Amino acid sequence: MTLQFVYNGQDFVTEAQRSSGNGLAPEPSNFDLTIQAGWSDRMNRGLFRYHLDDLQTRIIPGPHGYVAQLNIQRGLQRRKPQEILSIKQEFNANQFNFNKIDPEEVIFEMTKVVEGRKEKGQLHERWRVVVLVNVSPLEFGHCLFVQEPSCCLPQVLTSFSIQVGIESVLLSSDPGFRVGFNSLGAFASVNHLHLHGYYLHHELQIESVPVKPLVPEKGFYRLLDFPAGFLFYTESECVVKVARAICQVTDFLVESNTAHNLFLTRGSPPSDQIQDEKDHCSRKGVRIAVWPRTSCFGAKDESAFNVALCELAGHLPFKNKKDYELSTEKDVKDVIERYLLPEAEFHKLEQHLTHHLTDL
């Protein structure tokens, strides 16, 4: 019988902190313990395509602090990605999807309960979320959040899936737990709605980079550093409202045939200034970066350095030792630059989205 993970708003961790030194790791939450125990169990039982040990890691010199990791086995052993031809491609039951996995890969099902009365603005309470291991892991704890697999939803975000992503970050006491999404045309490998979650115990610039307010009452900002993109921010009491605003943006991107990646992480409150030490280390809320980007269709070149959710956030899994050891910050930026929208196109999109969210 599948393990049930039941939670409510009282389970959110509201005081996570990013240590400014080599402090002790935070006490794991019940959510962390459940994912980590289930993931380790499946690893020990041989359900993965390869055994993931501690990955060789280096910080690439430079102001962006890119976190490079050597993960050769993922490039060699992972399931061949599906050929994607459109951002609006329909679900195809004949292709691989999460209804075809080994049931032993499921860690648990997530259910949110609201005691006493229906939570104001609560989204689609009837949906369930299945959390399963990614059998070709990027990092420790790499799992997938799949919204009601039997509904066969294509890889297009819903308000509910965004809300679950945000709440998963809030359920973790570990500032290294991240969640992300690749749209079709942005290196999604499977056209069946899912988000990624994993632990990366290295600080990323996206956690505190300065931002410019666009529609701050809806938590909407523009990132002021490379790569160009947008940022939402929310703390536990505004998750539903911000999830809806994010979905309005991603719906707009889908309708305009613009590929996109999302990265959700604990982060400091938005500011257009370099923050002092206290604010820099604060992780009360969740930052959600949204990167519109050029579309990449057809099958992935698995020998290449593919730019998806974690690469845009500054986490760089390399598939060969030479690139891992020799790549400079300029090399990385040059590769990422090829996938970003031209500046004029991004600026036009910024104006459209600002007006769109202001009018809604």
mmCIF file of C-alpha atoms in Angstrom:
data_model
loop_
_atom_site.group_PDB
_atom_site.id
_atom_site.type_symbol
_atom_site.label_atom_id
_atom_site.label_comp_id
_atom_site.label_asym_id
_atom_site.label_seq_id
_atom_site.Cartn_x
_atom_site.Cartn_y
_atom_site.Cartn_z
ATOM 1 C CA MET A 1 0.000 0.000 0.000
ATOM 2 C CA THR A 2 1.332 3.443 -0.971
ATOM 3 C CA LEU A 3 2.570 5.617 1.892
ATOM 4 C CA GLN A 4 0.388 8.683 2.459
ATOM 5 C CA PHE A 5 2.025 11.992 3.386
ATOM 6 C CA VAL A 6 -0.651 14.257 4.834
ATOM 7 C CA TYR A 7 0.127 17.879 5.703
ATOM 8 C CA ASN A 8 -1.447 21.238 6.394
ATOM 9 C CA GLY A 9 -0.256 24.824 6.657
ATOM 10 C CA GLN A 10 1.048 24.302 10.184
ATOM 11 C CA ASP A 11 3.717 21.978 8.773
ATOM 12 C CA PHE A 12 5.384 24.773 6.800
ATOM 13 C CA VAL A 13 8.836 25.729 8.063
ATOM 14 C CA THR A 14 8.805 29.509 8.300
ATOM 15 C CA GLU A 15 12.220 30.194 9.803
ATOM 16 C CA ALA A 16 14.724 28.360 7.585
ATOM 17 C CA GLN A 17 18.131 30.041 7.591
ATOM 18 C CA ARG A 18 21.063 29.894 5.205
ATOM 19 C CA SER A 19 24.172 29.504 7.379
ATOM 20 C CA SER A 20 26.781 32.205 6.811
ATOM 21 C CA GLY A 21 29.523 29.824 7.877
ATOM 22 C CA ASN A 22 29.999 26.118 8.400
ATOM 23 C CA GLY A 23 27.185 25.773 10.886
ATOM 24 C CA LEU A 24 25.280 22.603 11.688
ATOM 25 C CA ALA A 25 22.753 21.336 9.158
ATOM 26 C CA PRO A 26 19.149 22.153 10.083
ATOM 27 C CA GLU A 27 17.080 19.516 11.830
ATOM 28 C CA PRO A 28 15.246 17.716 8.998
ATOM 29 C CA SER A 29 11.492 18.187 8.820
ATOM 30 C CA ASN A 30 9.076 15.279 8.564
ATOM 31 C CA PHE A 31 8.888 15.979 4.819
ATOM 32 C CA ASP A 32 12.688 15.773 4.495
ATOM 33 C CA LEU A 33 12.846 12.560 6.516
ATOM 34 C CA THR A 34 10.128 10.947 4.404
ATOM 35 C CA ILE A 35 11.701 11.822 1.056
ATOM 36 C CA GLN A 36 15.250 11.029 2.124
ATOM 37 C CA ALA A 37 14.392 7.680 3.727
ATOM 38 C CA GLY A 38 12.253 6.604 0.769
ATOM 39 C CA TRP A 39 14.826 7.728 -1.783
ATOM 40 C CA SER A 40 17.723 6.021 0.032
ATOM 41 C CA ASP A 41 15.679 2.835 0.363
ATOM 42 C CA ARG A 42 15.071 2.708 -3.410
ATOM 43 C CA MET A 43 18.734 3.426 -4.083
ATOM 44 C CA ASN A 44 19.829 0.589 -1.785
ATOM 45 C CA ARG A 45 17.329 -1.764 -3.436
ATOM 46 C CA GLY A 46 18.783 -1.078 -6.892
ATOM 47 C CA LEU A 47 15.772 0.640 -8.451
ATOM 48 C CA PHE A 48 17.925 3.368 -10.014
ATOM 49 C CA ARG A 49 19.767 3.195 -13.327
ATOM 50 C CA TYR A 50 23.049 3.851 -11.501
ATOM 51 C CA HIS A 51 24.288 4.234 -7.942
ATOM 52 C CA LEU A 52 24.746 7.882 -6.983
ATOM 53 C CA ASP A 53 27.624 8.515 -4.590
ATOM 54 C CA ASP A 54 28.750 11.939 -3.394
ATOM 55 C CA LEU A 55 29.326 13.888 -6.597
ATOM 56 C CA GLN A 56 32.625 15.574 -7.349
ATOM 57 C CA THR A 57 31.867 19.289 -7.016
ATOM 58 C CA ARG A 58 33.726 22.544 -7.626
ATOM 59 C CA ILE A 59 32.766 26.212 -7.532
ATOM 60 C CA ILE A 60 33.789 27.819 -10.823
ATOM 61 C CA PRO A 61 35.791 30.979 -10.095
ATOM 62 C CA GLY A 62 33.923 34.197 -10.818
ATOM 63 C CA PRO A 63 31.183 36.434 -9.432
ATOM 64 C CA HIS A 64 28.334 34.048 -10.373
ATOM 65 C CA GLY A 65 29.633 31.243 -8.168
ATOM 66 C CA TYR A 66 28.503 28.480 -10.526
ATOM 67 C CA VAL A 67 28.291 25.088 -8.793
ATOM 68 C CA ALA A 68 29.730 22.458 -11.164
ATOM 69 C CA GLN A 69 29.215 18.749 -10.547
ATOM 70 C CA LEU A 70 30.535 15.720 -12.415
ATOM 71 C CA ASN A 71 27.741 13.220 -13.138
ATOM 72 C CA ILE A 72 28.993 10.987 -15.955
ATOM 73 C CA GLN A 73 26.512 8.172 -15.331
ATOM 74 C CA ARG A 74 23.476 10.392 -15.927
ATOM 75 C CA GLY A 75 24.707 11.116 -19.436
ATOM 76 C CA LEU A 76 25.348 7.433 -20.130
ATOM 77 C CA GLN A 77 22.519 5.614 -18.363
ATOM 78 C CA ARG A 78 19.471 7.865 -18.439
ATOM 79 C CA ARG A 79 16.377 6.919 -20.449
ATOM 80 C CA LYS A 80 16.420 8.413 -23.948
ATOM 81 C CA PRO A 81 14.415 11.669 -23.835
ATOM 82 C CA GLN A 82 11.280 11.935 -25.944
ATOM 83 C CA GLU A 83 11.314 13.889 -29.170
ATOM 84 C CA ILE A 84 9.447 17.129 -28.515
ATOM 85 C CA LEU A 85 8.039 19.039 -31.486
ATOM 86 C CA SER A 86 5.794 21.690 -29.892
ATOM 87 C CA ILE A 87 5.284 23.551 -26.613
ATOM 88 C CA LYS A 88 1.599 22.540 -26.853
ATOM 89 C CA GLN A 89 2.239 18.907 -27.778
ATOM 90 C CA GLU A 90 -0.567 16.612 -26.646
ATOM 91 C CA PHE A 91 -0.043 13.746 -24.219
ATOM 92 C CA ASN A 92 0.677 10.480 -26.025
ATOM 93 C CA ALA A 93 -0.224 7.340 -24.069
ATOM 94 C CA ASN A 94 1.972 5.234 -26.374
ATOM 95 C CA GLN A 95 5.124 7.048 -25.234
ATOM 96 C CA PHE A 96 6.775 6.601 -21.862
ATOM 97 C CA ASN A 97 4.784 8.241 -19.078
ATOM 98 C CA PHE A 98 4.524 7.944 -15.301
ATOM 99 C CA ASN A 99 1.655 5.463 -15.499
ATOM 100 C CA LYS A 100 4.206 2.957 -16.843
ATOM 101 C CA ILE A 101 6.734 3.067 -14.004
ATOM 102 C CA ASP A 102 7.515 0.303 -11.536
ATOM 103 C CA PRO A 103 5.119 0.984 -8.602
ATOM 104 C CA GLU A 104 8.099 0.500 -6.263
ATOM 105 C CA GLU A 105 9.477 3.823 -7.539
ATOM 106 C CA VAL A 106 6.677 5.706 -5.747
ATOM 107 C CA ILE A 107 7.824 7.134 -2.395
ATOM 108 C CA PHE A 108 4.460 8.504 -1.248
ATOM 109 C CA GLU A 109 1.306 10.353 -2.205
ATOM 110 C CA MET A 110 0.911 13.930 -0.964
ATOM 111 C CA THR A 111 -2.385 15.211 0.364
ATOM 112 C CA LYS A 112 -3.068 18.591 1.922
ATOM 113 C CA VAL A 113 -5.844 18.765 4.496
ATOM 114 C CA VAL A 114 -7.537 21.868 5.839
ATOM 115 C CA GLU A 115 -8.954 21.487 9.314
ATOM 116 C CA GLY A 116 -12.306 22.944 10.270
ATOM 117 C CA ARG A 117 -13.286 24.611 7.017
ATOM 118 C CA LYS A 118 -12.224 24.980 3.439
ATOM 119 C CA GLU A 119 -9.105 27.097 3.160
ATOM 120 C CA LYS A 120 -9.825 30.375 1.395
ATOM 121 C CA GLY A 121 -8.697 30.140 -2.207
ATOM 122 C CA GLN A 122 -7.525 26.536 -1.872
ATOM 123 C CA LEU A 123 -6.887 25.008 -5.281
ATOM 124 C CA HIS A 124 -8.412 21.754 -6.530
ATOM 125 C CA GLU A 125 -8.507 19.811 -3.281
ATOM 126 C CA ARG A 126 -9.544 16.667 -5.163
ATOM 127 C CA TRP A 127 -6.175 16.339 -6.879
ATOM 128 C CA ARG A 128 -3.496 14.030 -5.520
ATOM 129 C CA VAL A 129 0.231 14.263 -6.087
ATOM 130 C CA VAL A 130 2.412 11.205 -6.500
ATOM 131 C CA VAL A 131 6.061 11.602 -5.452
ATOM 132 C CA LEU A 132 8.429 9.116 -7.095
ATOM 133 C CA VAL A 133 12.163 8.718 -7.436
ATOM 134 C CA ASN A 134 13.913 9.941 -10.562
ATOM 135 C CA VAL A 135 15.767 6.769 -11.541
ATOM 136 C CA SER A 136 18.460 8.866 -13.293
ATOM 137 C CA PRO A 137 19.205 11.279 -10.430
ATOM 138 C CA LEU A 138 20.999 14.605 -10.678
ATOM 139 C CA GLU A 139 21.662 14.760 -6.956
ATOM 140 C CA PHE A 140 20.668 13.295 -3.611
ATOM 141 C CA GLY A 141 16.916 13.001 -3.117
ATOM 142 C CA HIS A 142 16.082 13.684 -6.778
ATOM 143 C CA CYS A 143 12.366 12.981 -7.071
ATOM 144 C CA LEU A 144 9.419 13.866 -9.291
ATOM 145 C CA PHE A 145 6.098 15.439 -8.278
ATOM 146 C CA VAL A 146 3.364 14.164 -10.613
ATOM 147 C CA GLN A 147 -0.118 15.675 -10.459
ATOM 148 C CA GLU A 148 -2.743 12.899 -10.668
ATOM 149 C CA PRO A 149 -0.860 10.650 -13.139
ATOM 150 C CA SER A 150 -4.029 8.932 -14.372
ATOM 151 C CA CYS A 151 -5.324 12.239 -15.777
ATOM 152 C CA CYS A 152 -2.500 12.148 -18.357
ATOM 153 C CA LEU A 153 -1.851 15.902 -18.299
ATOM 154 C CA PRO A 154 0.777 17.202 -20.754
ATOM 155 C CA GLN A 155 3.857 19.071 -19.523
ATOM 156 C CA VAL A 156 2.051 22.406 -19.010
ATOM 157 C CA LEU A 157 1.939 23.943 -15.539
ATOM 158 C CA THR A 158 -1.304 24.289 -13.605
ATOM 159 C CA SER A 159 -1.979 26.542 -10.613
ATOM 160 C CA PHE A 160 -2.187 23.428 -8.478
ATOM 161 C CA SER A 161 1.164 21.984 -9.603
ATOM 162 C CA ILE A 162 2.838 25.343 -8.941
ATOM 163 C CA GLN A 163 1.227 25.517 -5.498
ATOM 164 C CA VAL A 164 2.473 22.002 -4.687
ATOM 165 C CA GLY A 165 5.984 22.978 -5.802
ATOM 166 C CA ILE A 166 6.019 26.032 -3.544
ATOM 167 C CA GLU A 167 4.533 24.145 -0.602
ATOM 168 C CA SER A 168 7.094 21.346 -0.984
ATOM 169 C CA VAL A 169 9.880 23.896 -0.537
ATOM 170 C CA LEU A 170 8.074 25.309 2.516
ATOM 171 C CA LEU A 171 7.678 21.805 3.994
ATOM 172 C CA SER A 172 11.454 21.332 3.943
ATOM 173 C CA SER A 173 13.629 22.800 6.691
ATOM 174 C CA ASP A 174 16.659 22.460 4.395
ATOM 175 C CA PRO A 175 17.503 25.571 2.315
ATOM 176 C CA GLY A 176 19.212 23.190 -0.119
ATOM 177 C CA PHE A 177 15.940 21.581 -1.238
ATOM 178 C CA ARG A 178 15.005 22.831 -4.722
ATOM 179 C CA VAL A 179 12.079 22.280 -7.071
ATOM 180 C CA GLY A 180 12.006 22.981 -10.796
ATOM 181 C CA PHE A 181 10.135 22.631 -14.069
ATOM 182 C CA ASN A 182 11.142 22.370 -17.725
ATOM 183 C CA SER A 183 8.467 23.174 -20.301
ATOM 184 C CA LEU A 184 8.269 21.412 -23.623
ATOM 185 C CA GLY A 185 10.906 23.037 -25.834
ATOM 186 C CA ALA A 186 12.989 23.802 -22.724
ATOM 187 C CA PHE A 187 14.537 20.339 -22.353
ATOM 188 C CA ALA A 188 11.591 18.551 -20.756
ATOM 189 C CA SER A 189 12.262 14.841 -21.319
ATOM 190 C CA VAL A 190 8.750 13.453 -20.712
ATOM 191 C CA ASN A 191 5.459 14.966 -21.857
ATOM 192 C CA HIS A 192 3.546 14.106 -18.677
ATOM 193 C CA LEU A 193 3.108 16.881 -16.110
ATOM 194 C CA HIS A 194 5.847 16.700 -13.484
ATOM 195 C CA LEU A 195 8.169 18.871 -11.406
ATOM 196 C CA HIS A 196 11.634 17.926 -10.166
ATOM 197 C CA GLY A 197 12.797 18.121 -6.546
ATOM 198 C CA TYR A 198 16.299 17.510 -5.180
ATOM 199 C CA TYR A 199 18.836 18.586 -2.567
ATOM 200 C CA LEU A 200 21.875 20.703 -3.446
ATOM 201 C CA HIS A 201 23.859 21.760 -0.383
ATOM 202 C CA HIS A 202 25.607 24.719 -1.998
ATOM 203 C CA GLU A 203 24.364 28.291 -2.015
ATOM 204 C CA LEU A 204 23.215 29.647 -5.381
ATOM 205 C CA GLN A 205 23.170 33.303 -6.426
ATOM 206 C CA ILE A 206 19.463 33.053 -7.321
ATOM 207 C CA GLU A 207 18.683 32.797 -3.586
ATOM 208 C CA SER A 208 19.567 36.448 -3.002
ATOM 209 C CA VAL A 209 20.255 38.215 -6.320
ATOM 210 C CA PRO A 210 18.799 41.769 -6.476
ATOM 211 C CA VAL A 211 15.551 42.298 -8.362
ATOM 212 C CA LYS A 212 13.511 45.129 -9.861
ATOM 213 C CA PRO A 213 9.812 45.356 -8.840
ATOM 214 C CA LEU A 214 7.340 44.977 -11.705
ATOM 215 C CA VAL A 215 4.005 44.101 -10.031
ATOM 216 C CA PRO A 216 5.119 43.676 -6.400
ATOM 217 C CA GLU A 217 1.561 43.314 -5.056
ATOM 218 C CA LYS A 218 1.497 39.998 -6.957
ATOM 219 C CA GLY A 219 5.047 39.103 -5.982
ATOM 220 C CA PHE A 220 6.367 39.763 -9.532
ATOM 221 C CA TYR A 221 9.896 41.085 -10.138
ATOM 222 C CA ARG A 222 12.614 41.119 -12.770
ATOM 223 C CA LEU A 223 16.008 39.569 -12.071
ATOM 224 C CA LEU A 224 18.781 42.165 -12.290
ATOM 225 C CA ASP A 225 21.567 39.696 -13.011
ATOM 226 C CA PHE A 226 22.401 37.197 -15.734
ATOM 227 C CA PRO A 227 20.534 35.219 -17.019
ATOM 228 C CA ALA A 228 17.639 37.575 -17.776
ATOM 229 C CA GLY A 229 14.393 36.367 -16.266
ATOM 230 C CA PHE A 230 11.579 37.048 -13.834
ATOM 231 C CA LEU A 231 11.155 36.302 -10.154
ATOM 232 C CA PHE A 232 8.196 35.711 -7.869
ATOM 233 C CA TYR A 233 8.465 35.648 -4.091
ATOM 234 C CA THR A 234 6.065 34.348 -1.487
ATOM 235 C CA GLU A 235 5.925 33.393 2.148
ATOM 236 C CA SER A 236 3.557 30.763 3.500
ATOM 237 C CA GLU A 237 0.448 32.934 3.830
ATOM 238 C CA CYS A 238 0.359 34.034 0.150
ATOM 239 C CA VAL A 239 1.104 30.776 -1.674
ATOM 240 C CA VAL A 240 -2.259 30.411 -3.445
ATOM 241 C CA LYS A 241 -2.291 34.020 -4.663
ATOM 242 C CA VAL A 242 1.271 33.864 -5.996
ATOM 243 C CA ALA A 243 0.761 30.405 -7.556
ATOM 244 C CA ARG A 244 -2.126 31.831 -9.559
ATOM 245 C CA ALA A 245 -0.040 34.806 -10.682
ATOM 246 C CA ILE A 246 2.791 32.513 -11.776
ATOM 247 C CA CYS A 247 0.322 30.374 -13.709
ATOM 248 C CA GLN A 248 -0.991 33.481 -15.461
ATOM 249 C CA VAL A 249 2.568 34.131 -16.639
ATOM 250 C CA THR A 250 3.257 30.532 -17.709
ATOM 251 C CA ASP A 251 -0.128 30.328 -19.481
ATOM 252 C CA PHE A 252 0.824 33.490 -21.376
ATOM 253 C CA LEU A 253 4.168 31.936 -22.331
ATOM 254 C CA VAL A 254 2.496 28.736 -23.538
ATOM 255 C CA GLU A 255 -0.032 30.670 -25.609
ATOM 256 C CA SER A 256 2.787 32.719 -27.175
ATOM 257 C CA ASN A 257 4.802 29.548 -27.873
ATOM 258 C CA THR A 258 7.625 30.645 -25.569
ATOM 259 C CA ALA A 259 9.580 27.846 -23.881
ATOM 260 C CA HIS A 260 10.387 28.383 -20.205
ATOM 261 C CA ASN A 261 12.095 26.960 -17.127
ATOM 262 C CA LEU A 262 11.187 27.480 -13.457
ATOM 263 C CA PHE A 263 13.360 27.082 -10.380
ATOM 264 C CA LEU A 264 11.928 27.223 -6.849
ATOM 265 C CA THR A 265 14.193 27.649 -3.845
ATOM 266 C CA ARG A 266 14.322 29.125 -0.367
ATOM 267 C CA GLY A 267 15.444 32.703 -0.789
ATOM 268 C CA SER A 268 15.772 36.093 0.838
ATOM 269 C CA PRO A 269 13.009 38.697 0.481
ATOM 270 C CA PRO A 270 13.185 40.617 -2.818
ATOM 271 C CA SER A 271 15.306 43.743 -2.867
ATOM 272 C CA ASP A 272 16.986 45.929 -5.476
ATOM 273 C CA GLN A 273 20.004 46.280 -3.187
ATOM 274 C CA ILE A 274 22.845 44.010 -2.142
ATOM 275 C CA GLN A 275 21.543 42.865 1.250
ATOM 276 C CA ASP A 276 23.174 42.940 4.643
ATOM 277 C CA GLU A 277 24.204 39.663 6.264
ATOM 278 C CA LYS A 278 20.953 39.171 8.196
ATOM 279 C CA ASP A 279 18.668 39.677 5.187
ATOM 280 C CA HIS A 280 21.028 37.740 2.924
ATOM 281 C CA CYS A 281 20.770 34.669 5.188
ATOM 282 C CA SER A 282 17.000 34.929 5.716
ATOM 283 C CA ARG A 283 15.068 32.079 4.086
ATOM 284 C CA LYS A 284 11.518 32.698 5.319
ATOM 285 C CA GLY A 285 10.061 32.555 1.838
ATOM 286 C CA VAL A 286 10.361 30.963 -1.572
ATOM 287 C CA ARG A 287 11.832 32.521 -4.683
ATOM 288 C CA ILE A 288 10.424 31.257 -7.989
ATOM 289 C CA ALA A 289 12.566 32.167 -10.998
ATOM 290 C CA VAL A 290 10.896 32.048 -14.427
ATOM 291 C CA TRP A 291 13.156 32.103 -17.474
ATOM 292 C CA PRO A 292 11.576 32.534 -20.915
ATOM 293 C CA ARG A 293 14.013 31.150 -23.478
ATOM 294 C CA THR A 294 14.448 30.007 -27.052
ATOM 295 C CA SER A 295 12.797 26.706 -27.920
ATOM 296 C CA CYS A 296 14.782 23.529 -28.609
ATOM 297 C CA PHE A 297 12.823 20.893 -30.493
ATOM 298 C CA GLY A 298 13.697 17.383 -31.577
ATOM 299 C CA ALA A 299 15.600 14.806 -29.535
ATOM 300 C CA LYS A 300 18.203 16.008 -27.025
ATOM 301 C CA ASP A 301 21.890 15.689 -27.774
ATOM 302 C CA GLU A 302 22.875 13.872 -24.598
ATOM 303 C CA SER A 303 26.576 14.627 -25.126
ATOM 304 C CA ALA A 304 25.904 18.369 -24.994
ATOM 305 C CA PHE A 305 25.714 20.769 -22.053
ATOM 306 C CA ASN A 306 21.932 21.199 -22.028
ATOM 307 C CA VAL A 307 20.567 24.377 -20.486
ATOM 308 C CA ALA A 308 17.477 23.651 -18.391
ATOM 309 C CA LEU A 309 16.140 24.572 -14.938
ATOM 310 C CA CYS A 310 19.209 23.833 -12.816
ATOM 311 C CA GLU A 311 21.770 25.241 -15.275
ATOM 312 C CA LEU A 312 19.934 28.581 -15.461
ATOM 313 C CA ALA A 313 19.908 28.643 -11.640
ATOM 314 C CA GLY A 314 23.680 28.167 -11.497
ATOM 315 C CA HIS A 315 23.862 24.399 -10.828
ATOM 316 C CA LEU A 316 25.836 22.743 -13.628
ATOM 317 C CA PRO A 317 25.812 18.939 -13.988
ATOM 318 C CA PHE A 318 28.635 17.990 -16.377
ATOM 319 C CA LYS A 319 28.678 14.665 -18.223
ATOM 320 C CA ASN A 320 32.412 14.505 -18.958
ATOM 321 C CA LYS A 321 35.478 15.205 -16.860
ATOM 322 C CA LYS A 322 37.241 17.514 -19.329
ATOM 323 C CA ASP A 323 34.387 20.035 -19.465
ATOM 324 C CA TYR A 324 33.900 19.752 -15.707
ATOM 325 C CA GLU A 325 37.556 20.528 -14.955
ATOM 326 C CA LEU A 326 38.267 23.156 -17.625
ATOM 327 C CA SER A 327 35.067 25.179 -18.094
ATOM 328 C CA THR A 328 35.356 28.810 -17.008
ATOM 329 C CA GLU A 329 32.577 31.189 -16.018
ATOM 330 C CA LYS A 330 32.829 32.789 -19.486
ATOM 331 C CA ASP A 331 32.443 29.375 -21.132
ATOM 332 C CA VAL A 332 29.303 28.708 -19.121
ATOM 333 C CA LYS A 333 27.790 32.126 -19.837
ATOM 334 C CA ASP A 334 28.514 31.764 -23.545
ATOM 335 C CA VAL A 335 26.597 28.478 -23.656
ATOM 336 C CA ILE A 336 23.661 29.822 -21.620
ATOM 337 C CA GLU A 337 23.504 32.987 -23.726
ATOM 338 C CA ARG A 338 22.632 30.942 -26.815
ATOM 339 C CA TYR A 339 19.408 29.759 -25.163
ATOM 340 C CA LEU A 340 18.152 33.138 -23.907
ATOM 341 C CA LEU A 341 15.722 35.430 -25.700
ATOM 342 C CA PRO A 342 17.271 38.386 -27.562
ATOM 343 C CA GLU A 343 17.288 41.492 -25.366
ATOM 344 C CA ALA A 344 14.642 43.344 -27.419
ATOM 345 C CA GLU A 345 12.323 40.318 -27.364
ATOM 346 C CA PHE A 346 12.758 39.886 -23.610
ATOM 347 C CA HIS A 347 12.044 43.584 -22.979
ATOM 348 C CA LYS A 348 8.852 43.370 -25.062
ATOM 349 C CA LEU A 349 7.778 40.283 -23.114
ATOM 350 C CA GLU A 350 8.468 42.086 -19.820
ATOM 351 C CA GLN A 351 6.131 44.898 -20.850
ATOM 352 C CA HIS A 352 3.395 42.470 -21.949
ATOM 353 C CA LEU A 353 3.574 40.452 -18.729
ATOM 354 C CA THR A 354 3.609 43.546 -16.501
ATOM 355 C CA HIS A 355 0.465 44.877 -18.182
ATOM 356 C CA HIS A 356 -1.098 41.411 -18.181
ATOM 357 C CA LEU A 357 -0.658 40.917 -14.434
ATOM 358 C CA THR A 358 -1.635 44.507 -13.620
ATOM 359 C CA ASP A 359 -4.918 44.187 -15.510
ATOM 360 C CA LEU A 360 -5.957 40.833 -14.033
#
